[in-house]
Amino acid sequence: MDIQAFALLVFLFTVGIRAQFQPAQPCDREKCLPPDCRCSDDRKPPGGLATRKNSANYHGHFRDDLQKQYLDLYNELLEEVHNPNNCPAVGTLFISHNYTSYFLVETAYSKGFETADHTVTHQEPTTYWQDADYTVWKDEIFGQKEILHRFGNIPYGKITGFRAPFLMFTENMFKALHMGNFTYDLSWPAQIKFDGHGPCTPTRWTTCRLRPVPPLYKPCPKMSYPGLWEIPNVNLMNKDHSTCGSMMDACDPLGNATAWYEILVRNFHYHYDTNRAPFGMHMHPSFFSWGPAGDHMNAAKKFLKYAQDLGDVWILTASQVIAWMKDPQDVDQAKSFPPWQCPARPEPRCSSSTVNKCHYTEPKDFYMDTCTKPCPPHFPSPTDPDGK
Ligand SMILES: *[C@@H]1O[C@H](CO)[C@@H](O)[C@H](O)[C@H]1NC(C)=O
Ligand SMILES: *[C@@H]1O[C@H](CO)[C@@H](O)[C@H](O)[C@H]1NC(C)=O
Ligand SMILES: *[C@@H]1O[C@H](CO)[C@@H](O)[C@H](O)[C@H]1NC(C)=O
């Protein structure tokens, strides 16, 4: 897509936006059925599957700039586990731009990782996102999708997921995601209610029943976004059922391998023993550097082995989870479910010795590694994602 076409599409969206959105209506469970709909207050396993027949799944999420030392950690975490159909265990990378190597983006994609959008700048403070108008969100979201495609060679159609910086979701953000044809958002922290029904499950964005988690002030979006799914970021909980954190690194950061293994196994069982809502492992790379050296990696690896050995647990990307929500499969069917087959992906177009190392001094000292040649004249930004 050249820059004119990109700008033109953006323009059309901006014009269309006012008339496009309808207020969300209360969800009618009789009418709201898969594959197109699921009420946000429905905590039963989808498709009428009995809980025990429901194939449990886990999805791993890693976020921020993609650099070599981080990809190495993710590979180490997942290399010894596989899925019940023998396909490799993979996760979703939510990628923002500044220090990302797009050669590594291509490399991760070729191994089966999902690449998702985490905005171009991921800048502070959080109020930047809270106050951002539609155009700011659109440039940040569409811009990063374009950068991932142009410099990481990811097909547009494979960039379908988004996570807001600091989980700062807003109505304008949902509007931009909807206009950009995204399939899912993963920015909404949710508590587990210990009432026997289990955690909330991914939901189609037609109603607003998920409640934001205090103390963050987040106005609930009011519009309907047909086609867009919300995957709740189910918080990790302490033993007394208080919230521990929405990301793994926020929880007992100095805890050792014993403490961390216990946290993961216990929280996983809140899902596995109830409605089998997908269990998300949301982590920054910093998770692996807290606590005694190597302990968090050891705990997470031991936990994944434990989950794998249960026999009906899958380690998946977020978009594979959505595919299952639309078309629920039981334990037996899951092995032949097409969206869960091993992905056939192209090799990266270059290697670490042939990668193009682009250097910029504006807006400050930045390096951008990409297999694409030549280097774009400018460092890509939200309003100039191609760096023209
Ligand atoms: C990324 O770079 C932009 C441009 O220099 C800057 O505004 C932004 O704050 C940076 N983001 C982070 C997370 O450092
Ligand atoms: C979104 O989908 C519509 C309908 O298929 C298409 O016309 C439009 O170009 C798509 N927009 C983007 C940003 O991909
Ligand atoms: C982890 O810490 C706890 C106490 O904080 C201790 O009882 C336990 O032995 C430690 N485990 C390891 C493997 O060091």
Coordinates of C-alpha atoms and ligand atoms in Angstrom, one line a residue:
M1 CA 0.0 0.0 0.0
D2 CA 1.6 3.3 -0.9
I3 CA 1.3 6.4 1.1
Q4 CA -1.5 8.0 -1.0
A5 CA -3.7 4.9 -0.7
F6 CA -3.1 4.8 3.0
A7 CA -4.0 8.5 3.4
L8 CA -7.0 8.1 1.3
L9 CA -8.4 5.2 3.3
V10 CA -7.8 7.1 6.5
F11 CA -9.6 10.0 5.1
L12 CA -12.7 8.0 4.2
F13 CA -12.8 6.5 7.7
T14 CA -12.7 9.9 9.3
V15 CA -15.6 11.0 7.1
G16 CA -17.6 7.9 7.9
I17 CA -17.1 7.9 11.6
R18 CA -20.0 10.0 12.9
A19 CA -22.8 8.1 11.4
Q20 CA -21.2 4.7 12.0
F21 CA -21.7 3.9 15.7
Q22 CA -24.8 2.9 17.5
P23 CA -25.2 2.8 21.3
A24 CA -24.7 -0.7 22.7
Q25 CA -28.0 -2.4 23.7
P26 CA -28.5 -4.9 26.5
C27 CA -27.4 -8.3 25.4
D28 CA -30.1 -10.9 24.6
R29 CA -28.7 -14.3 25.3
E30 CA -31.3 -16.0 23.1
K31 CA -30.2 -14.0 20.1
C32 CA -26.5 -13.5 20.8
L33 CA -25.0 -16.8 19.8
P34 CA -21.6 -17.9 18.3
P35 CA -20.0 -17.4 15.8
D36 CA -21.1 -13.8 15.7
C37 CA -22.0 -13.0 19.2
R38 CA -21.4 -13.7 22.9
C39 CA -22.8 -11.7 25.8
S40 CA -20.2 -10.3 28.2
D41 CA -22.0 -11.6 31.3
D42 CA -22.2 -15.1 29.9
R43 CA -19.6 -17.1 31.9
K44 CA -20.6 -20.6 30.7
P45 CA -18.3 -22.5 28.4
P46 CA -19.3 -21.6 24.8
G47 CA -21.2 -23.9 22.5
G48 CA -23.0 -25.7 25.3
L49 CA -19.8 -27.7 26.0
A50 CA -19.7 -29.5 29.3
T51 CA -16.9 -28.1 31.3
R52 CA -14.9 -31.3 31.3
K53 CA -15.1 -31.7 27.5
N54 CA -14.1 -28.1 27.0
S55 CA -10.5 -28.0 25.7
A56 CA -8.8 -25.7 28.2
N57 CA -6.5 -23.1 26.7
Y58 CA -3.9 -20.8 27.7
H59 CA -2.6 -17.8 25.8
G60 CA 0.7 -16.2 26.3
H61 CA 1.3 -12.5 25.8
F62 CA 4.5 -10.6 25.7
R63 CA 4.6 -7.0 25.1
D64 CA 6.6 -3.8 24.1
D65 CA 9.6 -3.3 21.9
L66 CA 10.9 -6.6 20.4
Q67 CA 14.6 -6.9 21.0
K68 CA 17.0 -9.9 20.8
Q69 CA 17.3 -10.6 24.5
Y70 CA 13.5 -10.6 24.8
L71 CA 12.8 -13.0 21.9
D72 CA 15.5 -15.3 23.4
L73 CA 13.6 -15.4 26.7
Y74 CA 10.3 -16.2 25.0
N75 CA 11.9 -18.9 22.9
E76 CA 13.4 -20.4 26.1
L77 CA 10.1 -20.3 27.9
L78 CA 8.3 -22.2 25.2
E79 CA 10.9 -24.5 23.6
E80 CA 10.3 -27.5 25.8
V81 CA 6.5 -27.6 25.5
H82 CA 4.1 -28.4 22.7
N83 CA 0.4 -28.8 22.0
P84 CA -1.7 -31.9 22.1
N85 CA -1.5 -32.0 18.3
N86 CA 2.3 -31.8 18.5
C87 CA 2.4 -28.2 17.1
P88 CA 4.8 -25.8 18.8
A89 CA 3.6 -23.7 21.7
V90 CA 3.5 -20.1 20.7
G91 CA 2.2 -16.8 22.0
T92 CA 1.2 -13.3 20.9
L93 CA 3.7 -10.4 20.8
F94 CA 2.2 -7.0 21.3
I95 CA 4.7 -4.7 19.6
S96 CA 5.3 -1.0 19.9
H97 CA 7.9 0.7 17.7
N98 CA 10.8 2.6 19.2
Y99 CA 13.4 -0.1 19.8
T100 CA 11.9 -2.9 17.9
S101 CA 14.0 -4.9 15.4
Y102 CA 11.7 -5.8 12.5
F103 CA 14.1 -8.5 11.5
L104 CA 13.2 -10.2 14.8
V105 CA 9.5 -9.5 14.2
E106 CA 9.9 -11.4 10.9
T107 CA 11.8 -14.1 12.7
A108 CA 9.2 -14.5 15.4
Y109 CA 6.4 -14.6 12.9
S110 CA 8.2 -17.3 10.9
K111 CA 8.3 -19.4 14.1
G112 CA 4.5 -19.1 14.5
F113 CA 4.2 -16.2 17.0
E114 CA 1.3 -13.9 16.4
T115 CA 2.3 -10.2 16.0
A116 CA -0.2 -7.7 17.3
D117 CA -0.4 -4.0 17.6
H118 CA 0.7 -2.1 20.8
T119 CA 0.7 1.5 19.2
V120 CA 3.7 3.3 17.6
T121 CA 5.0 5.4 20.5
H122 CA 3.6 3.7 23.7
Q123 CA 4.4 7.1 25.2
E124 CA 3.9 8.4 28.7
P125 CA 2.1 9.8 30.6
T126 CA -1.0 7.6 30.7
T127 CA -3.2 10.7 30.3
Y128 CA -1.9 11.0 26.8
W129 CA -4.0 7.9 26.0
Q130 CA -6.9 8.8 28.2
D131 CA -7.3 12.2 26.5
A132 CA -6.4 11.1 23.0
D133 CA -8.9 11.9 20.3
Y134 CA -10.0 9.6 17.5
T135 CA -7.3 10.8 15.2
V136 CA -4.5 10.3 17.7
W137 CA -5.6 6.7 18.4
K138 CA -6.1 6.0 14.7
D139 CA -2.6 7.2 13.8
E140 CA -1.0 5.3 16.6
I141 CA -2.9 2.1 15.8
F142 CA -3.0 2.1 12.0
G143 CA 0.5 3.5 12.0
Q144 CA 1.9 0.5 13.9
K145 CA 0.0 -1.9 11.7
E146 CA 1.6 -0.3 8.7
I147 CA 5.1 -0.4 10.2
L148 CA 4.7 -4.1 11.1
H149 CA 3.7 -4.8 7.6
R150 CA 6.2 -2.6 5.7
F151 CA 9.3 -3.3 7.8
G152 CA 8.4 -6.7 9.3
N153 CA 6.7 -8.2 6.2
I154 CA 3.6 -9.2 8.3
P155 CA 0.5 -9.5 6.1
Y156 CA -2.0 -6.8 6.9
G157 CA -4.7 -9.5 7.4
K158 CA -2.6 -11.2 10.1
I159 CA -2.4 -8.1 12.3
T160 CA -5.8 -8.4 14.0
G161 CA -5.2 -7.8 17.7
F162 CA -4.4 -4.8 19.9
R163 CA -3.5 -4.0 23.4
A164 CA -3.6 -0.4 24.8
P165 CA -0.5 1.1 26.4
F166 CA -1.0 1.0 30.2
L167 CA -4.3 -0.8 29.5
M168 CA -5.7 2.7 29.0
F169 CA -8.7 1.8 26.8
T170 CA -11.1 4.5 25.7
E171 CA -14.2 4.8 23.5
N172 CA -12.0 6.5 20.8
M173 CA -9.6 3.6 20.9
F174 CA -12.5 1.1 20.2
K175 CA -13.7 3.3 17.4
A176 CA -10.3 3.2 15.8
L177 CA -10.0 -0.6 16.2
H178 CA -13.4 -1.1 14.7
M179 CA -12.6 1.2 11.7
G180 CA -9.3 -0.7 11.2
N181 CA -11.1 -4.1 11.1
F182 CA -9.3 -5.4 14.1
T183 CA -10.7 -8.7 15.5
Y184 CA -9.9 -8.3 19.2
D185 CA -8.8 -6.0 21.9
L186 CA -6.9 -7.2 25.1
S187 CA -6.8 -4.1 27.3
W188 CA -9.6 -4.7 29.8
P189 CA -8.5 -5.9 33.3
A190 CA -11.2 -8.0 34.9
Q191 CA -11.5 -9.6 38.4
I192 CA -12.4 -13.2 39.0
K193 CA -15.6 -13.4 40.9
F194 CA -15.4 -16.4 43.2
D195 CA -19.0 -17.4 42.9
G196 CA -18.5 -20.8 41.3
H197 CA -19.0 -19.6 37.7
G198 CA -15.4 -18.9 36.9
P199 CA -13.7 -16.0 35.2
C200 CA -15.2 -14.0 32.3
T201 CA -14.6 -15.3 28.9
P202 CA -13.8 -13.4 25.6
T203 CA -16.9 -11.6 24.5
R204 CA -18.2 -9.8 21.4
W205 CA -18.3 -6.0 21.9
T206 CA -22.0 -5.3 22.0
T207 CA -22.6 -4.4 25.6
C208 CA -20.7 -3.0 28.4
R209 CA -21.1 -5.2 31.4
L210 CA -17.4 -5.9 32.2
R211 CA -16.7 -3.4 34.9
P212 CA -13.4 -1.6 35.0
V213 CA -11.2 -2.5 37.9
P214 CA -10.7 0.2 40.5
P215 CA -8.8 2.3 41.3
L216 CA -8.1 3.2 37.7
Y217 CA -10.7 5.6 36.4
K218 CA -11.9 4.3 33.0
P219 CA -15.2 5.4 31.6
C220 CA -17.0 2.4 30.1
P221 CA -17.4 2.7 26.3
K222 CA -21.0 3.1 25.4
M223 CA -21.1 2.2 21.7
S224 CA -21.5 -1.1 19.9
Y225 CA -18.6 -2.5 17.8
P226 CA -20.0 -5.5 15.9
G227 CA -17.2 -7.8 14.9
L228 CA -14.7 -6.7 17.6
W229 CA -14.1 -9.1 20.4
E230 CA -12.8 -8.2 23.9
I231 CA -10.5 -10.7 25.6
P232 CA -10.7 -9.8 29.2
N233 CA -7.3 -9.5 30.9
V234 CA -8.2 -11.7 33.8
N235 CA -6.1 -10.5 36.8
L236 CA -3.9 -12.7 38.8
M237 CA -5.4 -13.1 42.3
N238 CA -3.9 -13.6 45.7
K239 CA -4.8 -16.5 48.0
D240 CA -7.3 -14.3 49.8
H241 CA -8.9 -13.5 46.4
S242 CA -7.7 -9.9 46.4
T243 CA -6.1 -8.7 43.1
C244 CA -2.5 -9.3 42.7
G245 CA -1.9 -7.7 39.3
S246 CA -3.0 -7.6 35.7
M247 CA 0.5 -8.5 34.5
M248 CA 2.7 -11.3 35.9
D249 CA 5.6 -8.9 36.7
A250 CA 3.4 -6.8 39.0
C251 CA 2.8 -9.8 41.3
D252 CA 5.3 -10.6 44.1
P253 CA 8.2 -9.5 41.9
L254 CA 10.8 -10.7 44.4
G255 CA 9.2 -14.1 45.0
N256 CA 11.4 -17.1 44.2
A257 CA 10.6 -20.1 42.0
T258 CA 8.5 -21.8 44.6
A259 CA 6.4 -18.8 45.2
W260 CA 5.9 -18.2 41.4
Y261 CA 5.1 -21.8 40.6
E262 CA 2.4 -21.7 43.3
I263 CA 0.9 -18.4 42.0
L264 CA 0.7 -19.7 38.4
V265 CA -0.7 -23.1 39.3
R266 CA -3.3 -21.7 41.7
N267 CA -4.5 -19.0 39.3
F268 CA -4.6 -21.5 36.4
H269 CA -6.9 -23.7 38.5
Y270 CA -9.3 -20.9 39.0
H271 CA -9.9 -21.3 35.3
Y272 CA -9.4 -25.0 34.7
D273 CA -11.6 -26.2 37.6
T274 CA -14.5 -23.9 36.7
N275 CA -15.6 -22.7 33.3
R276 CA -12.2 -23.2 31.6
A277 CA -12.1 -19.6 30.5
P278 CA -8.8 -19.0 28.7
F279 CA -6.0 -18.4 31.1
G280 CA -3.7 -15.6 29.9
M281 CA -0.1 -15.3 30.9
H282 CA 0.6 -11.6 30.4
M283 CA 4.2 -10.6 30.9
H284 CA 6.7 -7.9 30.2
P285 CA 10.3 -9.2 29.7
S286 CA 11.1 -7.8 33.1
F287 CA 9.2 -10.7 34.7
F288 CA 12.2 -12.8 34.0
S289 CA 14.7 -10.5 35.7
W290 CA 13.0 -10.1 39.0
G291 CA 13.7 -12.3 42.0
P292 CA 16.6 -14.7 42.4
A293 CA 18.4 -15.3 39.0
G294 CA 16.6 -17.6 36.7
D295 CA 13.8 -18.4 39.2
H296 CA 10.9 -16.8 37.3
M297 CA 11.9 -18.5 34.1
N298 CA 12.2 -21.9 36.0
A299 CA 8.8 -21.4 37.6
A300 CA 7.1 -20.4 34.3
K301 CA 8.7 -23.4 32.5
K302 CA 7.7 -25.8 35.2
F303 CA 4.2 -24.5 35.2
L304 CA 3.8 -24.9 31.4
K305 CA 5.1 -28.5 31.6
Y306 CA 2.6 -29.1 34.4
A307 CA -0.2 -27.7 32.2
Q308 CA 1.0 -29.7 29.1
D309 CA 1.0 -32.9 31.1
L310 CA -2.7 -32.5 31.9
G311 CA -3.2 -33.5 28.3
D312 CA -6.1 -31.2 27.4
V313 CA -4.4 -27.8 27.8
W314 CA -3.4 -25.8 24.7
I315 CA -0.8 -23.1 24.5
L316 CA -2.1 -20.6 21.9
T317 CA -2.1 -17.2 20.5
A318 CA -5.0 -14.8 21.2
S319 CA -6.4 -15.0 17.7
Q320 CA -6.5 -18.8 18.0
V321 CA -8.5 -18.3 21.2
I322 CA -11.0 -16.1 19.3
A323 CA -11.2 -18.8 16.5
W324 CA -12.3 -21.2 19.2
M325 CA -14.8 -18.8 20.8
K326 CA -16.5 -18.5 17.4
D327 CA -16.5 -22.2 16.8
P328 CA -16.0 -24.1 20.1
Q329 CA -14.4 -27.6 19.8
D330 CA -14.4 -30.3 22.4
V331 CA -11.2 -32.1 23.5
D332 CA -11.4 -34.7 20.7
Q333 CA -12.3 -32.2 17.9
A334 CA -9.6 -29.7 19.0
K335 CA -6.7 -31.8 17.5
S336 CA -8.1 -31.4 14.0
F337 CA -9.4 -27.8 14.4
P338 CA -7.9 -26.0 11.4
P339 CA -7.0 -22.7 13.2
W340 CA -4.9 -24.7 15.8
Q341 CA -2.8 -26.5 13.2
C342 CA 0.9 -25.7 12.9
P343 CA 1.2 -22.5 11.0
A344 CA 3.1 -22.7 7.6
R345 CA 5.1 -19.5 7.6
P346 CA 7.8 -18.0 5.3
E347 CA 11.4 -17.8 6.5
P348 CA 12.7 -14.3 7.3
R349 CA 14.0 -12.5 4.2
C350 CA 17.4 -11.8 5.8
S351 CA 19.7 -13.0 8.6
S352 CA 21.5 -11.3 11.4
S353 CA 24.5 -10.9 9.1
T354 CA 22.5 -9.4 6.2
V355 CA 20.0 -7.3 8.1
N356 CA 19.7 -3.7 7.2
K357 CA 20.6 -1.5 10.2
C358 CA 19.0 1.8 9.8
H359 CA 20.2 4.7 11.9
Y360 CA 18.4 7.9 12.7
T361 CA 19.3 11.0 14.7
E362 CA 15.8 12.5 14.6
P363 CA 13.6 12.7 16.7
K364 CA 16.5 11.2 18.6
D365 CA 19.1 8.4 18.3
F366 CA 17.2 5.4 17.0
Y367 CA 18.3 2.2 15.3
M368 CA 15.8 0.2 13.2
D369 CA 16.7 -3.3 12.0
T370 CA 14.7 -4.5 9.0
C371 CA 15.2 -6.9 6.1
T372 CA 13.6 -4.2 3.8
K373 CA 15.9 -2.1 1.7
P374 CA 16.7 0.7 1.4
C375 CA 16.2 2.4 4.8
P376 CA 13.3 4.8 4.8
P377 CA 14.6 8.4 4.9
H378 CA 12.9 9.1 8.2
F379 CA 12.3 7.2 11.4
P380 CA 8.7 6.0 11.1
S381 CA 6.1 7.8 13.3
P382 CA 2.3 7.7 13.8
T383 CA 1.7 10.2 11.1
D384 CA 4.5 8.9 8.8
P385 CA 4.5 5.1 9.3
D386 CA 6.4 4.5 6.1
G387 CA 9.2 7.0 7.0
K388 CA 8.9 8.9 3.7
Ligands
LIG1 C1 9.2 6.6 21.4 O1 9.7 7.7 20.7 C2 8.8 8.8 20.5 C3 9.5 9.8 19.6 O2 10.8 10.1 20.1 C4 8.6 9.4 21.9 O3 7.7 10.5 21.8 C5 8.0 8.3 22.8 O4 7.9 8.8 24.1 C6 8.9 7.1 22.8 N1 8.3 6.1 23.6 C7 8.8 5.4 24.6 C8 8.0 4.4 25.3 O5 10.0 5.7 25.0
LIG2 C1 -11.9 -2.9 6.5 O1 -12.8 -3.8 5.8 C2 -13.6 -3.1 4.8 C3 -14.6 -4.1 4.3 O2 -14.1 -5.4 4.0 C4 -12.6 -2.6 3.7 O3 -13.3 -2.0 2.7 C5 -11.6 -1.7 4.3 O4 -10.6 -1.3 3.4 C6 -10.9 -2.3 5.5 N1 -10.1 -1.4 6.2 C7 -8.8 -1.6 6.6 C8 -8.1 -0.5 7.3 O5 -8.3 -2.6 6.4
LIG3 C1 11.4 -19.6 48.5 O1 11.1 -18.7 49.5 C2 10.4 -19.3 50.6 C3 10.1 -18.3 51.7 O2 10.0 -17.0 51.2 C4 11.2 -20.5 51.2 O3 10.4 -21.1 52.2 C5 11.5 -21.5 50.1 O4 12.4 -22.5 50.6 C6 12.2 -20.7 48.9 N1 12.4 -21.7 47.8 C7 13.6 -21.9 47.2 C8 13.6 -22.9 46.1 O5 14.6 -21.2 47.5

